[in-house]
PDB file of C-alpha atoms in Angstrom:
ATOM      1  CA  MET A   1     -29.202 -34.981 112.579  1.00 36.00           C
ATOM      2  CA  PHE A   2     -31.059 -38.088 113.677  1.00 39.00           C
ATOM      3  CA  GLY A   3     -32.703 -36.770 116.825  1.00 41.00           C
ATOM      4  CA  TRP A   4     -30.710 -39.247 118.932  1.00 42.00           C
ATOM      5  CA  SER A   5     -27.944 -36.840 119.922  1.00 45.00           C
ATOM      6  CA  THR A   6     -30.430 -35.081 122.181  1.00 49.00           C
ATOM      7  CA  SER A   7     -32.467 -36.521 125.017  1.00 64.00           C
ATOM      8  CA  SER A   8     -35.637 -36.883 122.995  1.00 85.00           C
ATOM      9  CA  CYS A   9     -36.995 -37.453 119.513  1.00 93.00           C
ATOM     10  CA  ARG A  10     -40.413 -36.603 118.073  1.00 97.00           C
ATOM     11  CA  VAL A  11     -41.641 -38.636 115.116  1.00 98.00           C
ATOM     12  CA  VAL A  12     -44.749 -38.231 112.992  1.00 98.00           C
ATOM     13  CA  GLY A  13     -46.000 -41.399 111.319  1.00 98.00           C
ATOM     14  CA  ILE A  14     -48.214 -41.031 108.254  1.00 98.00           C
ATOM     15  CA  ASP A  15     -50.315 -43.825 106.776  1.00 97.00           C
ATOM     16  CA  PRO A  16     -51.243 -42.194 103.458  1.00 97.00           C
ATOM     17  CA  GLY A  17     -54.695 -42.337 101.990  1.00 95.00           C
ATOM     18  CA  LEU A  18     -56.903 -39.901 100.152  1.00 94.00           C
ATOM     19  CA  THR A  19     -60.190 -40.652 101.918  1.00 95.00           C
ATOM     20  CA  ARG A  20     -58.497 -41.344 105.277  1.00 96.00           C
ATOM     21  CA  CYS A  21     -54.877 -40.455 106.036  1.00 98.00           C
ATOM     22  CA  GLY A  22     -53.726 -41.754 109.401  1.00 98.00           C
ATOM     23  CA  TYR A  23     -51.271 -39.798 111.511  1.00 98.00           C
ATOM     24  CA  ALA A  24     -49.515 -40.265 114.831  1.00 98.00           C
ATOM     25  CA  VAL A  25     -47.171 -38.013 116.782  1.00 98.00           C
ATOM     26  CA  ILE A  26     -44.890 -40.051 119.042  1.00 97.00           C
ATOM     27  CA  ASP A  27     -42.252 -38.775 121.461  1.00 96.00           C
ATOM     28  CA  SER A  28     -39.300 -40.900 122.553  1.00 93.00           C
ATOM     29  CA  VAL A  29     -37.061 -40.044 125.476  1.00 84.00           C
ATOM     30  CA  ARG A  30     -33.545 -41.430 125.011  1.00 71.00           C
ATOM     31  CA  GLY A  31     -35.005 -44.214 122.912  1.00 55.00           C
ATOM     32  CA  SER A  32     -36.504 -45.989 125.917  1.00 69.00           C
ATOM     33  CA  SER A  33     -39.930 -44.600 126.743  1.00 89.00           C
ATOM     34  CA  VAL A  34     -42.459 -43.558 124.153  1.00 94.00           C
ATOM     35  CA  GLN A  35     -45.600 -41.478 124.440  1.00 95.00           C
ATOM     36  CA  ALA A  36     -48.367 -40.718 121.958  1.00 96.00           C
ATOM     37  CA  ARG A  37     -48.953 -36.982 121.644  1.00 97.00           C
ATOM     38  CA  SER A  38     -51.640 -37.124 118.965  1.00 97.00           C
ATOM     39  CA  LEU A  39     -53.361 -39.888 116.977  1.00 97.00           C
ATOM     40  CA  GLY A  40     -56.027 -39.607 114.324  1.00 97.00           C
ATOM     41  CA  ALA A  41     -56.884 -39.416 110.651  1.00 98.00           C
ATOM     42  CA  PHE A  42     -57.422 -36.644 108.160  1.00 98.00           C
ATOM     43  CA  THR A  43     -60.391 -37.194 105.873  1.00 97.00           C
ATOM     44  CA  THR A  44     -61.499 -35.866 102.528  1.00 97.00           C
ATOM     45  CA  SER A  45     -64.832 -36.385 100.853  1.00 97.00           C
ATOM     46  CA  PRO A  46     -64.974 -38.506  97.691  1.00 95.00           C
ATOM     47  CA  GLN A  47     -67.473 -35.933  96.390  1.00 97.00           C
ATOM     48  CA  MET A  48     -64.732 -33.285  96.266  1.00 97.00           C
ATOM     49  CA  GLU A  49     -62.655 -32.791  93.127  1.00 96.00           C
ATOM     50  CA  LEU A  50     -59.233 -34.463  93.280  1.00 95.00           C
ATOM     51  CA  PRO A  51     -57.190 -31.222  93.333  1.00 97.00           C
ATOM     52  CA  ASP A  52     -59.328 -29.944  96.225  1.00 97.00           C
ATOM     53  CA  ARG A  53     -58.907 -33.205  98.144  1.00 97.00           C
ATOM     54  CA  LEU A  54     -55.142 -33.086  97.697  1.00 97.00           C
ATOM     55  CA  ALA A  55     -55.034 -29.413  98.728  1.00 98.00           C
ATOM     56  CA  SER A  56     -57.090 -30.195 101.841  1.00 98.00           C
ATOM     57  CA  LEU A  57     -54.805 -33.090 102.760  1.00 98.00           C
ATOM     58  CA  GLN A  58     -51.741 -30.929 102.129  1.00 98.00           C
ATOM     59  CA  ALA A  59     -53.071 -28.206 104.436  1.00 98.00           C
ATOM     60  CA  ASP A  60     -53.813 -30.766 107.176  1.00 98.00           C
ATOM     61  CA  VAL A  61     -50.362 -32.380 106.947  1.00 98.00           C
ATOM     62  CA  ARG A  62     -48.648 -28.978 106.861  1.00 98.00           C
ATOM     63  CA  GLU A  63     -50.583 -27.831 109.943  1.00 98.00           C
ATOM     64  CA  LEU A  64     -49.693 -31.056 111.802  1.00 98.00           C
ATOM     65  CA  LEU A  65     -45.991 -30.729 111.005  1.00 98.00           C
ATOM     66  CA  ASP A  66     -45.931 -27.019 111.807  1.00 98.00           C
ATOM     67  CA  GLU A  67     -47.683 -27.592 115.141  1.00 98.00           C
ATOM     68  CA  PHE A  68     -45.577 -30.516 116.361  1.00 98.00           C
ATOM     69  CA  GLN A  69     -42.188 -29.705 114.737  1.00 97.00           C
ATOM     70  CA  PRO A  70     -41.039 -33.351 114.464  1.00 98.00           C
ATOM     71  CA  ASP A  71     -37.455 -34.503 114.141  1.00 96.00           C
ATOM     72  CA  ALA A  72     -38.558 -37.140 111.631  1.00 97.00           C
ATOM     73  CA  VAL A  73     -41.511 -38.253 109.533  1.00 98.00           C
ATOM     74  CA  ALA A  74     -42.113 -41.927 108.697  1.00 98.00           C
ATOM     75  CA  VAL A  75     -44.340 -42.617 105.678  1.00 98.00           C
ATOM     76  CA  GLU A  76     -45.617 -45.950 104.435  1.00 95.00           C
ATOM     77  CA  LYS A  77     -44.230 -47.230 101.127  1.00 92.00           C
ATOM     78  CA  VAL A  78     -46.736 -49.082  99.002  1.00 79.00           C
ATOM     79  CA  PHE A  79     -45.364 -51.447  96.383  1.00 67.00           C
ATOM     80  CA  PHE A  80     -48.493 -53.329  95.422  1.00 63.00           C
ATOM     81  CA  GLN A  81     -52.208 -52.664  95.355  1.00 61.00           C
ATOM     82  CA  VAL A  82     -54.816 -54.883  93.734  1.00 67.00           C
ATOM     83  CA  ASN A  83     -57.079 -51.924  92.956  1.00 71.00           C
ATOM     84  CA  VAL A  84     -55.421 -49.476  90.546  1.00 76.00           C
ATOM     85  CA  ARG A  85     -57.661 -46.572  91.635  1.00 75.00           C
ATOM     86  CA  THR A  86     -56.699 -47.168  95.262  1.00 78.00           C
ATOM     87  CA  ALA A  87     -53.017 -47.357  94.336  1.00 82.00           C
ATOM     88  CA  MET A  88     -53.247 -44.057  92.477  1.00 87.00           C
ATOM     89  CA  SER A  89     -54.990 -42.221  95.314  1.00 87.00           C
ATOM     90  CA  VAL A  90     -52.615 -43.660  97.943  1.00 90.00           C
ATOM     91  CA  GLY A  91     -49.675 -42.629  95.743  1.00 92.00           C
ATOM     92  CA  GLN A  92     -51.005 -39.105  95.417  1.00 95.00           C
ATOM     93  CA  ALA A  93     -51.599 -38.798  99.174  1.00 96.00           C
ATOM     94  CA  ARG A  94     -48.153 -40.265  99.791  1.00 96.00           C
ATOM     95  CA  GLY A  95     -46.611 -37.639  97.518  1.00 97.00           C
ATOM     96  CA  VAL A  96     -48.316 -34.863  99.463  1.00 98.00           C
ATOM     97  CA  ALA A  97     -47.022 -36.303 102.767  1.00 98.00           C
ATOM     98  CA  LEU A  98     -43.476 -36.724 101.457  1.00 98.00           C
ATOM     99  CA  ALA A  99     -43.373 -33.206  99.981  1.00 98.00           C
ATOM    100  CA  GLU A 100     -44.661 -31.618 103.187  1.00 98.00           C
ATOM    101  CA  ALA A 101     -42.229 -33.642 105.304  1.00 98.00           C
ATOM    102  CA  ALA A 102     -39.341 -32.496 103.098  1.00 97.00           C
ATOM    103  CA  ARG A 103     -40.588 -28.899 103.273  1.00 97.00           C
ATOM    104  CA  SER A 104     -40.556 -29.077 107.070  1.00 97.00           C
ATOM    105  CA  GLY A 105     -36.841 -29.890 107.007  1.00 96.00           C
ATOM    106  CA  CYS A 106     -36.996 -33.040 109.092  1.00 94.00           C
ATOM    107  CA  ILE A 107     -35.668 -36.517 108.358  1.00 95.00           C
ATOM    108  CA  VAL A 108     -37.991 -38.450 106.044  1.00 97.00           C
ATOM    109  CA  SER A 109     -38.020 -42.262 106.178  1.00 96.00           C
ATOM    110  CA  GLN A 110     -40.161 -44.721 104.271  1.00 96.00           C
ATOM    111  CA  TYR A 111     -41.107 -48.249 105.293  1.00 96.00           C
ATOM    112  CA  THR A 112     -42.996 -51.070 103.618  1.00 94.00           C
ATOM    113  CA  PRO A 113     -45.923 -52.636 105.485  1.00 93.00           C
ATOM    114  CA  ASN A 114     -43.840 -55.797 106.024  1.00 93.00           C
ATOM    115  CA  GLU A 115     -40.963 -53.798 107.541  1.00 94.00           C
ATOM    116  CA  VAL A 116     -43.392 -52.125 109.935  1.00 95.00           C
ATOM    117  CA  LYS A 117     -45.079 -55.395 110.910  1.00 94.00           C
ATOM    118  CA  MET A 118     -41.697 -57.059 111.488  1.00 94.00           C
ATOM    119  CA  SER A 119     -40.552 -54.167 113.658  1.00 93.00           C
ATOM    120  CA  ILE A 120     -43.756 -53.895 115.689  1.00 93.00           C
ATOM    121  CA  ALA A 121     -45.035 -57.478 115.907  1.00 90.00           C
ATOM    122  CA  GLY A 122     -41.883 -59.470 115.097  1.00 89.00           C
ATOM    123  CA  TYR A 123     -43.612 -61.045 112.087  1.00 88.00           C
ATOM    124  CA  GLY A 124     -43.953 -59.532 108.609  1.00 87.00           C
ATOM    125  CA  GLY A 125     -47.263 -61.306 108.073  1.00 88.00           C
ATOM    126  CA  ALA A 126     -48.956 -59.920 111.200  1.00 91.00           C
ATOM    127  CA  ASP A 127     -52.578 -58.903 110.718  1.00 91.00           C
ATOM    128  CA  LYS A 128     -54.047 -55.462 111.481  1.00 89.00           C
ATOM    129  CA  GLN A 129     -55.381 -56.543 114.891  1.00 92.00           C
ATOM    130  CA  GLN A 130     -51.954 -57.842 115.959  1.00 93.00           C
ATOM    131  CA  VAL A 131     -50.328 -54.568 114.930  1.00 93.00           C
ATOM    132  CA  GLN A 132     -53.025 -52.560 116.725  1.00 94.00           C
ATOM    133  CA  ARG A 133     -52.543 -54.582 119.936  1.00 95.00           C
ATOM    134  CA  MET A 134     -48.760 -54.160 119.817  1.00 95.00           C
ATOM    135  CA  VAL A 135     -49.101 -50.412 119.248  1.00 96.00           C
ATOM    136  CA  GLN A 136     -51.560 -50.268 122.165  1.00 96.00           C
ATOM    137  CA  GLN A 137     -49.141 -52.146 124.402  1.00 96.00           C
ATOM    138  CA  ARG A 138     -46.040 -50.184 123.342  1.00 94.00           C
ATOM    139  CA  LEU A 139     -47.776 -46.826 123.860  1.00 96.00           C
ATOM    140  CA  GLY A 140     -49.524 -47.891 127.086  1.00 95.00           C
ATOM    141  CA  LEU A 141     -52.979 -47.087 125.698  1.00 96.00           C
ATOM    142  CA  SER A 142     -56.154 -48.380 127.332  1.00 96.00           C
ATOM    143  CA  ALA A 143     -57.549 -49.530 123.960  1.00 95.00           C
ATOM    144  CA  PRO A 144     -56.190 -50.113 120.466  1.00 93.00           C
ATOM    145  CA  PRO A 145     -55.853 -46.836 118.536  1.00 93.00           C
ATOM    146  CA  GLN A 146     -58.809 -45.959 116.328  1.00 92.00           C
ATOM    147  CA  PRO A 147     -59.257 -45.625 113.453  1.00 94.00           C
ATOM    148  CA  ALA A 148     -56.973 -48.394 112.158  1.00 93.00           C
ATOM    149  CA  ASP A 149     -55.208 -45.775 110.013  1.00 95.00           C
ATOM    150  CA  ALA A 150     -54.029 -44.019 113.207  1.00 97.00           C
ATOM    151  CA  ALA A 151     -52.708 -47.322 114.571  1.00 96.00           C
ATOM    152  CA  ASP A 152     -50.834 -47.903 111.305  1.00 96.00           C
ATOM    153  CA  ALA A 153     -49.367 -44.396 111.506  1.00 98.00           C
ATOM    154  CA  ALA A 154     -48.265 -45.024 115.107  1.00 98.00           C
ATOM    155  CA  ALA A 155     -46.670 -48.305 113.999  1.00 97.00           C
ATOM    156  CA  LEU A 156     -44.731 -46.389 111.329  1.00 98.00           C
ATOM    157  CA  ALA A 157     -43.424 -43.916 113.929  1.00 97.00           C
ATOM    158  CA  LEU A 158     -42.479 -46.758 116.287  1.00 96.00           C
ATOM    159  CA  CYS A 159     -40.712 -48.541 113.405  1.00 96.00           C
ATOM    160  CA  TYR A 160     -38.675 -45.399 112.789  1.00 96.00           C
ATOM    161  CA  LEU A 161     -37.742 -45.198 116.479  1.00 94.00           C
ATOM    162  CA  ALA A 162     -36.722 -48.867 116.527  1.00 91.00           C
ATOM    163  CA  SER A 163     -34.510 -48.546 113.430  1.00 88.00           C
ATOM    164  CA  SER A 164     -32.986 -45.110 114.082  1.00 78.00           C
ATOM    165  CA  PRO A 165     -30.123 -46.136 116.392  1.00 65.00           C
ATOM    166  CA  LEU A 166     -28.813 -48.550 113.755  1.00 63.00           C
ATOM    167  CA  ARG A 167     -29.255 -45.969 111.006  1.00 64.00           C
ATOM    168  CA  ALA A 168     -27.395 -43.381 113.105  1.00 61.00           C
ATOM    169  CA  ALA A 169     -24.545 -45.817 113.777  1.00 61.00           C
ATOM    170  CA  VAL A 170     -24.228 -46.661 110.077  1.00 60.00           C
ATOM    171  CA  ASN A 171     -24.340 -42.970 109.155  1.00 62.00           C
ATOM    172  CA  SER A 172     -21.633 -42.225 111.716  1.00 63.00           C
ATOM    173  CA  ALA A 173     -19.460 -45.120 110.509  1.00 72.00           C
ATOM    174  CA  LEU A 174     -19.762 -43.819 106.952  1.00 76.00           C
ATOM    175  CA  GLY A 175     -18.692 -40.361 108.058  1.00 72.00           C
ATOM    176  CA  GLY A 176     -22.142 -38.837 107.581  1.00 64.00           C
ATOM    177  CA  ARG A 177     -22.655 -40.350 104.105  1.00 56.00           C
ATOM    178  CA  SER A 178     -25.701 -42.583 103.901  1.00 50.00           C
TER     179      SER A 178
END
């Protein structure tokens, strides 16, 4: 089920991070109008032990998914990080988000930052401010979403919504095998 056979689709975007994990809950009605239901970021303290930080993040993501019951979750894929410590913590937060999304039973999609930027701004090299402005415009917000992690999460959800009709058509053409 892709959420497009019904009149609406709810998507949660997650921009993984251990200190700040952005999230956005976006509703789409027949793929044409979109509305932000919730935007923000979960935080954990660097003073906490790693297992406690991951458990806290897991509880926050689980609560979000349980509350909003999305049709799909879009999570950022990270292929390259200059800082190894950052890459490790993002990977761990990403794993928590992916596991909780799978547990919730919804569709789970992953996008690279360039895929998201191309989908939202029309240019894979768009900067953070360009993405924030496009998210603001697409969602009809009075100001760019803050923090930037929430804007990135909203961009992930919007990327999912933009690519879903094609994915559904391909899935249908393949007889449900994708």
